[in-house]
Short mmCIF file of C-alpha atoms and ligand atoms in Angstrom, two decimals:
data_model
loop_
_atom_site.label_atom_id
_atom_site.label_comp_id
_atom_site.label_asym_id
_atom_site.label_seq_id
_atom_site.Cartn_x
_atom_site.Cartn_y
_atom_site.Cartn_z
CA UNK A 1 131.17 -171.41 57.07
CA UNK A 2 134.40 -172.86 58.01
CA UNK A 3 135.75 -169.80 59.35
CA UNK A 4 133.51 -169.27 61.99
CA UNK A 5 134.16 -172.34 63.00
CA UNK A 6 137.95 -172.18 63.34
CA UNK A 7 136.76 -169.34 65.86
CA UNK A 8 134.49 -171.52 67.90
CA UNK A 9 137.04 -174.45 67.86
CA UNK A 10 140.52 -173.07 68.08
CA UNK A 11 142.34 -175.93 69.09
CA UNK A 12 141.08 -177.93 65.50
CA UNK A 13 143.74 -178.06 62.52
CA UNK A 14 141.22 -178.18 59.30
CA UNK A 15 142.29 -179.53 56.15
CA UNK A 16 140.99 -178.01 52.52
CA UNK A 17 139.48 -181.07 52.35
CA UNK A 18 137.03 -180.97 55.39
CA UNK A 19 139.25 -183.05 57.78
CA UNK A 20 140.19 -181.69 61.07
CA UNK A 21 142.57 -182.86 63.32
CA UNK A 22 143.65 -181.64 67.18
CA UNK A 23 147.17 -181.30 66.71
CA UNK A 24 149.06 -179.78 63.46
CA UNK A 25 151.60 -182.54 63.51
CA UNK A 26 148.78 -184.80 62.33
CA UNK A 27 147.44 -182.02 60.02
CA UNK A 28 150.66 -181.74 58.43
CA UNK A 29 151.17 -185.59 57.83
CA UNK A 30 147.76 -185.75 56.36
CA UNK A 31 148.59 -182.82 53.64
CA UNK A 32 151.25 -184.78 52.42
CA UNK A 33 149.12 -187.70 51.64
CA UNK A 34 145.96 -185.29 51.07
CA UNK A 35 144.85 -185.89 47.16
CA UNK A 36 142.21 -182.47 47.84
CA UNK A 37 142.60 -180.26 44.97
CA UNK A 38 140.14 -176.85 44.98
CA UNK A 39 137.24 -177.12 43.43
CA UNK A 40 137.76 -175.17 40.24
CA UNK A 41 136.37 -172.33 39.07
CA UNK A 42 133.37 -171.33 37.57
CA UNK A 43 133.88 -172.03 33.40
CA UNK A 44 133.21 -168.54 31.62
CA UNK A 45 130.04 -167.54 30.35
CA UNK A 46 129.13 -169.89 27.38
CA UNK A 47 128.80 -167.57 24.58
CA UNK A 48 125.85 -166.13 23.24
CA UNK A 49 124.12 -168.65 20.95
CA UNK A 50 124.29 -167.84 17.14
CA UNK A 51 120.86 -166.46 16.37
CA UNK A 52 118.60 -169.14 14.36
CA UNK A 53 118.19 -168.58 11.11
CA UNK A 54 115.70 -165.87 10.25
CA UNK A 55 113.23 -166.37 7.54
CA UNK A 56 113.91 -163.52 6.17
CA UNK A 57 117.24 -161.90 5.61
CA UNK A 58 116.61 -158.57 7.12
CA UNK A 59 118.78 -159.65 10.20
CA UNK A 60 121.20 -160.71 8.27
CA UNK A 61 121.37 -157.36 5.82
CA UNK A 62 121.21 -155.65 9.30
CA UNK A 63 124.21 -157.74 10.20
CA UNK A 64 126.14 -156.77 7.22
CA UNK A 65 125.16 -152.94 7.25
CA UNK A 66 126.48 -152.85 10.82
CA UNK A 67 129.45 -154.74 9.65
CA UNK A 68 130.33 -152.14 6.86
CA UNK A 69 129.67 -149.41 8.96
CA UNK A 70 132.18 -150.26 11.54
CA UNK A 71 134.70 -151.48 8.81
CA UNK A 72 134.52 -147.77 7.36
CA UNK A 73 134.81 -146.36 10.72
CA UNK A 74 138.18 -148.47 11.15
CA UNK A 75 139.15 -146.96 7.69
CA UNK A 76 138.39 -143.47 8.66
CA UNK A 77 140.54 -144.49 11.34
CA UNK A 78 143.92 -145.91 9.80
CA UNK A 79 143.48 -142.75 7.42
CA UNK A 80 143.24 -140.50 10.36
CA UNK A 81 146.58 -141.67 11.53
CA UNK A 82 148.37 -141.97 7.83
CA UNK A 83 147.29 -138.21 8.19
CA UNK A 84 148.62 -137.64 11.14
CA UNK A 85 151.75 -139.37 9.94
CA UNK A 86 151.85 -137.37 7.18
CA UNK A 87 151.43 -134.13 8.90
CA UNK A 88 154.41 -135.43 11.38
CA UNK A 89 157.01 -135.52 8.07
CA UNK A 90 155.71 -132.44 6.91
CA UNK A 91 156.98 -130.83 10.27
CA UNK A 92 160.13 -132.52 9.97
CA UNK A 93 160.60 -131.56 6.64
CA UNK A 94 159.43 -127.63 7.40
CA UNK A 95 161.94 -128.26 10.19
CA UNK A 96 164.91 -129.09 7.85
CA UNK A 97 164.24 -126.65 5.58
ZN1 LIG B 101 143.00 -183.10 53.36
#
């Protein structure tokens, strides 16, 4: 690794782009000029690829059961908090009253 040599060779000036130089006068004039640019990255992950079309549909009934189930769970949900909403004005109300 670079590091560990910086330790071995103090008196070097090293550049991101490999280049070393003895003084950091000469370092610095070469930055300015220096066209290295990091090496980017890693890209993400590609995504998963879409599953090839089964002969059969169970996968894709599967699919849509799953799909339905978690749509009623996000009702159950939204009702949950009308409720709670509800409840909340209720209190309120008590409250005034
Ligand atoms: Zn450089």
């Amino acid at each position: 690794m670079i590091k560990t040599e910086l330790h071995k060779i103090p008196k070097k000036f090293y550049c991101e782009c490999g280049k070393d130089y003895v003084n950091k006068q000469n370092l610095n004039q070469h930055k300015e000029t220096c066209t290295y640019t990091p090496p980017p990255p890693p890209p993400p992950p590609a995504p998963p690829a879409p599953p090839a079309p089964a002969q059969d549909n169970t996968m894709l009934q599967m699919q849509m059961q799953q799909m339905q189930i978690e749509m009623q769970k996000l009702q159950m949900e939204r009702e949950d908090k009308r409720e709670e909403r509800r409840e909340k004005k209720d209190e309120k109300r008590k409250m005034r009253e």
